[in-house]
Tab-separated table of C-alpha atoms in Angstrom:
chain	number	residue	atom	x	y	z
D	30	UNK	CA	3.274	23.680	-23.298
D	31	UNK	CA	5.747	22.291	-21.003
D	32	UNK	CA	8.593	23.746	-22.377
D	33	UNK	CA	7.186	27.048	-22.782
D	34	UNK	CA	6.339	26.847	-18.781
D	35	UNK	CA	10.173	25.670	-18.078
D	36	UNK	CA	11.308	29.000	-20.349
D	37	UNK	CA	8.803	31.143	-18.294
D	38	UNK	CA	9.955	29.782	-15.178
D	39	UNK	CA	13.674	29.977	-15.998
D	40	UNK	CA	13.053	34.042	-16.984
D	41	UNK	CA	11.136	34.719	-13.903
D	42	UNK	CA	14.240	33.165	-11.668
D	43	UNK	CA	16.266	35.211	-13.810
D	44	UNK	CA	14.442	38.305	-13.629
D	45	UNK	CA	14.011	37.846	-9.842
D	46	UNK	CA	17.786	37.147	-9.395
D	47	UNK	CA	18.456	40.207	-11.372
D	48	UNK	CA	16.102	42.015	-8.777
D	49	UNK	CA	17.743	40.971	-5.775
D	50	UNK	CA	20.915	41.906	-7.070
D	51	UNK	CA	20.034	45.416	-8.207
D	52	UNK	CA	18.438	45.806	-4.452
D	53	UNK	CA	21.864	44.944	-2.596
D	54	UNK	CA	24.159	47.430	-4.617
D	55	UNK	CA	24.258	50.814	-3.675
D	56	UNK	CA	25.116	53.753	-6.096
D	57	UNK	CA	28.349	55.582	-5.792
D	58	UNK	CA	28.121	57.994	-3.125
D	59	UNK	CA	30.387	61.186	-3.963
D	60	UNK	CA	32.703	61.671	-0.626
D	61	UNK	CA	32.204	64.700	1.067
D	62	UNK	CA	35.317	67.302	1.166
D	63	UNK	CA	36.621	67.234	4.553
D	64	UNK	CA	36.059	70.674	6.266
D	65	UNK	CA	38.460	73.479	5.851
D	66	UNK	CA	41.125	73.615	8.779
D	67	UNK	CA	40.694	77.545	9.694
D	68	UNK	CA	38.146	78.657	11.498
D	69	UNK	CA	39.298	82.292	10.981
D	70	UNK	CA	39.985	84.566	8.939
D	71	UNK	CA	44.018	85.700	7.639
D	72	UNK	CA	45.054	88.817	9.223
D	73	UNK	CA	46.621	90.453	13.076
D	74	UNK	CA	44.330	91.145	15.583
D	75	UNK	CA	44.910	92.761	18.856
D	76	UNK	CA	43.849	91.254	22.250
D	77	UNK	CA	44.311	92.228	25.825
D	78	UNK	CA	44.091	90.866	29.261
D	79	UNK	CA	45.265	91.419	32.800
D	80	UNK	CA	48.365	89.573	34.133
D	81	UNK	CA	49.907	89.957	37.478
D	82	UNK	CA	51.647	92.884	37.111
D	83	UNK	CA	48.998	95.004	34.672
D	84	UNK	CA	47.799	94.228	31.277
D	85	UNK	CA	49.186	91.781	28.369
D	86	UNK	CA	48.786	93.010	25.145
D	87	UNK	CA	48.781	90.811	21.896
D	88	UNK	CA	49.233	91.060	18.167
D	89	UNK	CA	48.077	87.585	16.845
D	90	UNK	CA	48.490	87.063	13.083
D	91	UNK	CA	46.873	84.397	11.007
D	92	UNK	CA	47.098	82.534	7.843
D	93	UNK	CA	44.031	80.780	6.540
D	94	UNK	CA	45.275	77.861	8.061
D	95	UNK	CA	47.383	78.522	11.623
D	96	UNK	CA	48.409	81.329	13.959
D	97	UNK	CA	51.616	82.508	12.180
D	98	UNK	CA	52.963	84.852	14.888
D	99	UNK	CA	52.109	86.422	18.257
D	100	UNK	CA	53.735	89.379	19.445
D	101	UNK	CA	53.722	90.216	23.247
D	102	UNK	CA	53.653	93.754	24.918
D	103	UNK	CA	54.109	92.609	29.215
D	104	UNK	CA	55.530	93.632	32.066
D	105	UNK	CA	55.424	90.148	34.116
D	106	UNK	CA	58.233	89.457	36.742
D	107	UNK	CA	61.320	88.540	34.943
D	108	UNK	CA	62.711	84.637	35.259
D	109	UNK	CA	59.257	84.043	35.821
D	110	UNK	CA	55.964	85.654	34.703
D	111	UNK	CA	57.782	86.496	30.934
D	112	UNK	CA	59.054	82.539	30.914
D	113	UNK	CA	55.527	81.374	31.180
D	114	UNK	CA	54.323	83.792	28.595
D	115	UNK	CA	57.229	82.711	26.503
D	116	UNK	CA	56.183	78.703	26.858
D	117	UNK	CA	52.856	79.209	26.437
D	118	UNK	CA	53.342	81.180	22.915
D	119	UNK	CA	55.288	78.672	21.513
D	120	UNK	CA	52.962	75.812	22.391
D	121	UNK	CA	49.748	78.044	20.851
D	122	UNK	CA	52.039	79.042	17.664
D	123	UNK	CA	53.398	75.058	17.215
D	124	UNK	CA	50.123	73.471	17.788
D	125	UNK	CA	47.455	76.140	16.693
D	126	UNK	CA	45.723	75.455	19.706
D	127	UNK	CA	44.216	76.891	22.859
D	128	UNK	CA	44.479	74.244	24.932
D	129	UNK	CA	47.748	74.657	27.249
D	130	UNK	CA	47.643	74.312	30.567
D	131	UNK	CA	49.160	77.446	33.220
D	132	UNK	CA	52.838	76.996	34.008
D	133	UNK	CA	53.005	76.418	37.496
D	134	UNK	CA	53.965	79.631	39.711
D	135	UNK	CA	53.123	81.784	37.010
D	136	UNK	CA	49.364	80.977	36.976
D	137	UNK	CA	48.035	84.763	36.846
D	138	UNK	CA	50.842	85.228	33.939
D	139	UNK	CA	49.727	82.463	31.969
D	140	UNK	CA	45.903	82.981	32.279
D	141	UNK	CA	46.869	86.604	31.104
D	142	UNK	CA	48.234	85.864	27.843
D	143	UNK	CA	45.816	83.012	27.469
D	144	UNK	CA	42.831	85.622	28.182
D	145	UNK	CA	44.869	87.865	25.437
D	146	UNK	CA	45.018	85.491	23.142
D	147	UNK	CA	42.403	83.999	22.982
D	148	UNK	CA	40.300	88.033	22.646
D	149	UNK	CA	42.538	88.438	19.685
D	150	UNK	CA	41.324	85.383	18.191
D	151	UNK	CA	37.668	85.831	18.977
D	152	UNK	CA	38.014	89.109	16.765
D	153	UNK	CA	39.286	86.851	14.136
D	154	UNK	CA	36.009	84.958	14.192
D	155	UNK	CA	37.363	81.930	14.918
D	156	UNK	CA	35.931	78.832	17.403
D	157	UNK	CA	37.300	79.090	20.512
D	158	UNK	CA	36.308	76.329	21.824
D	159	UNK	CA	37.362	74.291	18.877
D	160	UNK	CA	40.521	75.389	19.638
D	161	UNK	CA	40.443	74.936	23.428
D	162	UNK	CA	39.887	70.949	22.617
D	163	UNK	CA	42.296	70.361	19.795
D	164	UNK	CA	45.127	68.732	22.198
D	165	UNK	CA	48.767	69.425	21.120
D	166	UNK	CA	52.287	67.477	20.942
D	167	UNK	CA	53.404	66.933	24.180
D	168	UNK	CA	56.606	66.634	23.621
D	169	UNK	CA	57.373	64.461	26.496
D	170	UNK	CA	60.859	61.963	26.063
D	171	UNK	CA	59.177	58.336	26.699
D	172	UNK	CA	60.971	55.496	28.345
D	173	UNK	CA	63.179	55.005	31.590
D	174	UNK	CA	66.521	57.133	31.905
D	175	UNK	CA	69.140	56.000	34.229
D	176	UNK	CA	71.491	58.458	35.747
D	177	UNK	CA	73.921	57.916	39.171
D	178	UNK	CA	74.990	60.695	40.848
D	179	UNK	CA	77.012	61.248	43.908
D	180	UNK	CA	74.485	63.713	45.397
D	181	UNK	CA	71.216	63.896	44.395
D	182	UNK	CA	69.447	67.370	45.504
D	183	UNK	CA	65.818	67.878	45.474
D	184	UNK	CA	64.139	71.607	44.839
D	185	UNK	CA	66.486	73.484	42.938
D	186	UNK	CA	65.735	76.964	45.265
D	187	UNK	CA	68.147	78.966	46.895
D	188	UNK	CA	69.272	76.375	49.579
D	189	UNK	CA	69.176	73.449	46.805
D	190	UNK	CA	71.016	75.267	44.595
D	191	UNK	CA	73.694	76.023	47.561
D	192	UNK	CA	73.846	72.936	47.976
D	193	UNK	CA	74.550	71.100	44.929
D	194	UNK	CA	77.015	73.873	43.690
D	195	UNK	CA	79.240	73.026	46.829
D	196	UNK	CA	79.132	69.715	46.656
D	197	UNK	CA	80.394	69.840	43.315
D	198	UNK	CA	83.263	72.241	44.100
D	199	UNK	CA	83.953	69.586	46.934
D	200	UNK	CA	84.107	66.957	44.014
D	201	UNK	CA	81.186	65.101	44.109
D	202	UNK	CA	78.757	64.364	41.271
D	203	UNK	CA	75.394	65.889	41.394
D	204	UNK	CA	71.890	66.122	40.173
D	205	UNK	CA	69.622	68.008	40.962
D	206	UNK	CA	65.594	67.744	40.560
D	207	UNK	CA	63.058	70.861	40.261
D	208	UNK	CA	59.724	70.360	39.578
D	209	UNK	CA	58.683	73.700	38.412
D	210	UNK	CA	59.674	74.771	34.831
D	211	UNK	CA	62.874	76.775	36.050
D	212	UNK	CA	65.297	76.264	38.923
D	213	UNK	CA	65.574	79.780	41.385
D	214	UNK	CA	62.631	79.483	43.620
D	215	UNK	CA	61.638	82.115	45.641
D	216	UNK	CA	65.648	83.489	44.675
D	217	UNK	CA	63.774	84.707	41.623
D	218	UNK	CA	61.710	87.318	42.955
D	219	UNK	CA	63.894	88.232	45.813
D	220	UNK	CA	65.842	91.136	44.147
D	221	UNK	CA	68.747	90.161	44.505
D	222	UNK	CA	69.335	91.749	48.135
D	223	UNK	CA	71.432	90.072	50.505
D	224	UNK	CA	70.968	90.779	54.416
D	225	UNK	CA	74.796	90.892	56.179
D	226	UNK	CA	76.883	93.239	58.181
D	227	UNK	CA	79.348	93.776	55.636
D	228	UNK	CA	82.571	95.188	57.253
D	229	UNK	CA	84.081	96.152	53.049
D	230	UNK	CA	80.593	98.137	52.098
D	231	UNK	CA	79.399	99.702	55.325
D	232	UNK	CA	82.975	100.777	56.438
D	233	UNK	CA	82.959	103.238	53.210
D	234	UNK	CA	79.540	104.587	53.877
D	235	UNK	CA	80.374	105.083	57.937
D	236	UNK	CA	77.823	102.694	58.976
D	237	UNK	CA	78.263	100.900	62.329
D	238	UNK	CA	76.958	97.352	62.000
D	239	UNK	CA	78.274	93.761	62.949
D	240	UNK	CA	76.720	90.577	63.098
D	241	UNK	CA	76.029	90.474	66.777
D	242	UNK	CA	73.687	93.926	66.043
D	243	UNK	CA	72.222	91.640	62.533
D	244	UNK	CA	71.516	88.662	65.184
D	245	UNK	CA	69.597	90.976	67.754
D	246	UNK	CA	67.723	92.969	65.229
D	247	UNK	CA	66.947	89.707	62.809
D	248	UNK	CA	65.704	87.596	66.348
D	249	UNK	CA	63.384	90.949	67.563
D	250	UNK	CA	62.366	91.495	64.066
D	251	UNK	CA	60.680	88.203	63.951
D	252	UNK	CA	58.622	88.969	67.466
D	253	UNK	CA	61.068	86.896	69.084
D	254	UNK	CA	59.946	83.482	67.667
D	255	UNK	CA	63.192	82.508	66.004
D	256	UNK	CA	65.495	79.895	67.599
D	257	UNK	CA	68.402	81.806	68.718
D	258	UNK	CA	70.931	78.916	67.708
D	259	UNK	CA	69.435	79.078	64.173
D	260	UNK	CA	69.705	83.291	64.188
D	261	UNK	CA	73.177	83.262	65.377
D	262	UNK	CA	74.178	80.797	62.538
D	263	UNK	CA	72.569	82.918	59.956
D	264	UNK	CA	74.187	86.549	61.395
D	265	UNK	CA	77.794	84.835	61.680
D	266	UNK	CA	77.900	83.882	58.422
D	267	UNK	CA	75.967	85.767	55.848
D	268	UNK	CA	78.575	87.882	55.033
D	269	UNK	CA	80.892	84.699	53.871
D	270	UNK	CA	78.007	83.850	51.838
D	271	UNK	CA	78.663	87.159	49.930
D	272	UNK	CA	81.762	86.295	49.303
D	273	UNK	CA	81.434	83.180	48.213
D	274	UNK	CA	78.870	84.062	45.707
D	275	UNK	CA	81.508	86.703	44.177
D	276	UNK	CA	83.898	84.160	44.039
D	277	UNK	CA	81.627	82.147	41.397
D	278	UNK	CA	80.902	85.097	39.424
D	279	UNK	CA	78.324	87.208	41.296
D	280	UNK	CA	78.400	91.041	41.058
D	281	UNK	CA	77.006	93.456	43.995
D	282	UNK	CA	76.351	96.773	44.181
D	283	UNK	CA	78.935	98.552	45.996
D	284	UNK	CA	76.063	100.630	48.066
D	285	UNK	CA	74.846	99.620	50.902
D	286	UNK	CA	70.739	99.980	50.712
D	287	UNK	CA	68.262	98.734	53.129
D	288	UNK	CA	65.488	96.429	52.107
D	289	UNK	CA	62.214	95.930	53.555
D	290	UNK	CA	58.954	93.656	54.042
């Protein structure tokens, strides 16, 4: 009778240790296929938006996958607006993503073709906002980087740009620093006009002009408020400024026209 309860007792430790065992596995769970990339559908769609000098038209093609191609139709200020628009396609193409941030001094550009962009792909059916949160490669160069320079020029505009080309023709070394994503400033927009009493130009065309007229009519043209000292400096030698830039290259018209505003 005793050994019979020992043989009972040993199966019911058994059986409850089989139990406990069968309670802490867990069944295979099948893995769940990750979700497909696209959120679109292949094909070109068209999309349209206004920039800052009329509309921005897109053709933006897709594979299941990522934006392929975008072709732009704009009329955005050259060296400037089209640069922006040019960045900000190849960031969307590289990265399949909507979220790039303006280029700075091209912000009604770069919302354009964002606005564009981002209609073509809403006819596409895909998640816009999925795409305006999936961050892309910066790009960036990490660590320190050393450089000396002789001269070092901040704001590569007009006057910094001056500036560092004459002290290198003067034979020193220089760098120069630009925040913005192009060097030219306001030089960009400016049309290329120069304001000088040209004696070559204005001779041919029988126009009487010198800089003492170009300092009185600069110094009453702004109300006054100029310093004189300043004015003079600017009417006595514009014109060598003219030909200093044709010296390095520079090609005017050989028409005198007047320019306003």
């Amino acid at each position: 009778m005793k050994n019979l309860k020992k043989v009972l007792s040993l199966i019911l430790v058994a059986s409850i240790a089989v139990g406990f065992t069968a309670c802490g596995s867990k069944a295979p769970v099948a893995e769940t296929p990750a979700a497909p990339a696209a959120t679109f559908k292949a094909g070109t769609y068209e999309g349209e938006a206004e920039g800052f000098h009329g509309k921005i038209k897109v053709k933006v093609t897709l594979s299941d996958e990522e934006i392929t191609d975008i072709a732009v139709e704009q009329t955005e200020t050259p060296g400037v607006g089209d640069q922006a628009i040019e960045e900000i396609v190849a960031l969307i193409k590289a990265n399949t993503s909507l979220k790039v941030d303006a280029v700075s001094g091209a912000t009604y550009s770069s919302n354009g073709i964002l606005a564009a962009v981002t209609a073509a792909l809403e006819k596409a059916g895909a998640d816009v906002e999925k795409l305006k949160s999936k961050d892309i490669a910066s790009g960036e160069a990490t660590g320190d980087v050393e450089k000396t320079a002789d001269v070092i020029i901040i704001g590569g505009g007009g006057a910094g740009l001056a500036a560092a080309v004459t002290a290198h023709q003067n034979g020193s070394k220089v760098i120069l620093i630009e925040k913005m994503s192009r060097i030219g400033g306001n030089t960009l927009i400016s049309g290329g006009a120069h304001n000088a009493a040209d004696p070559v130009r204005q001779a041919a065309q029988n126009i009487e002009d010198s800089p003492d007229k170009h300092y009185q009519q600069t110094f009453e043209g702004g109300d006054k408020l100029g310093d004189p000292a300043l004015v003079r400096i600017l009417a006595d030698n514009t014109y060598d400024g003219i030909v200093w830039l044709e010296s390095l290259g520079m090609e005017f018209k050989k028409e005198v026209f007047t320019v306003l505003g």
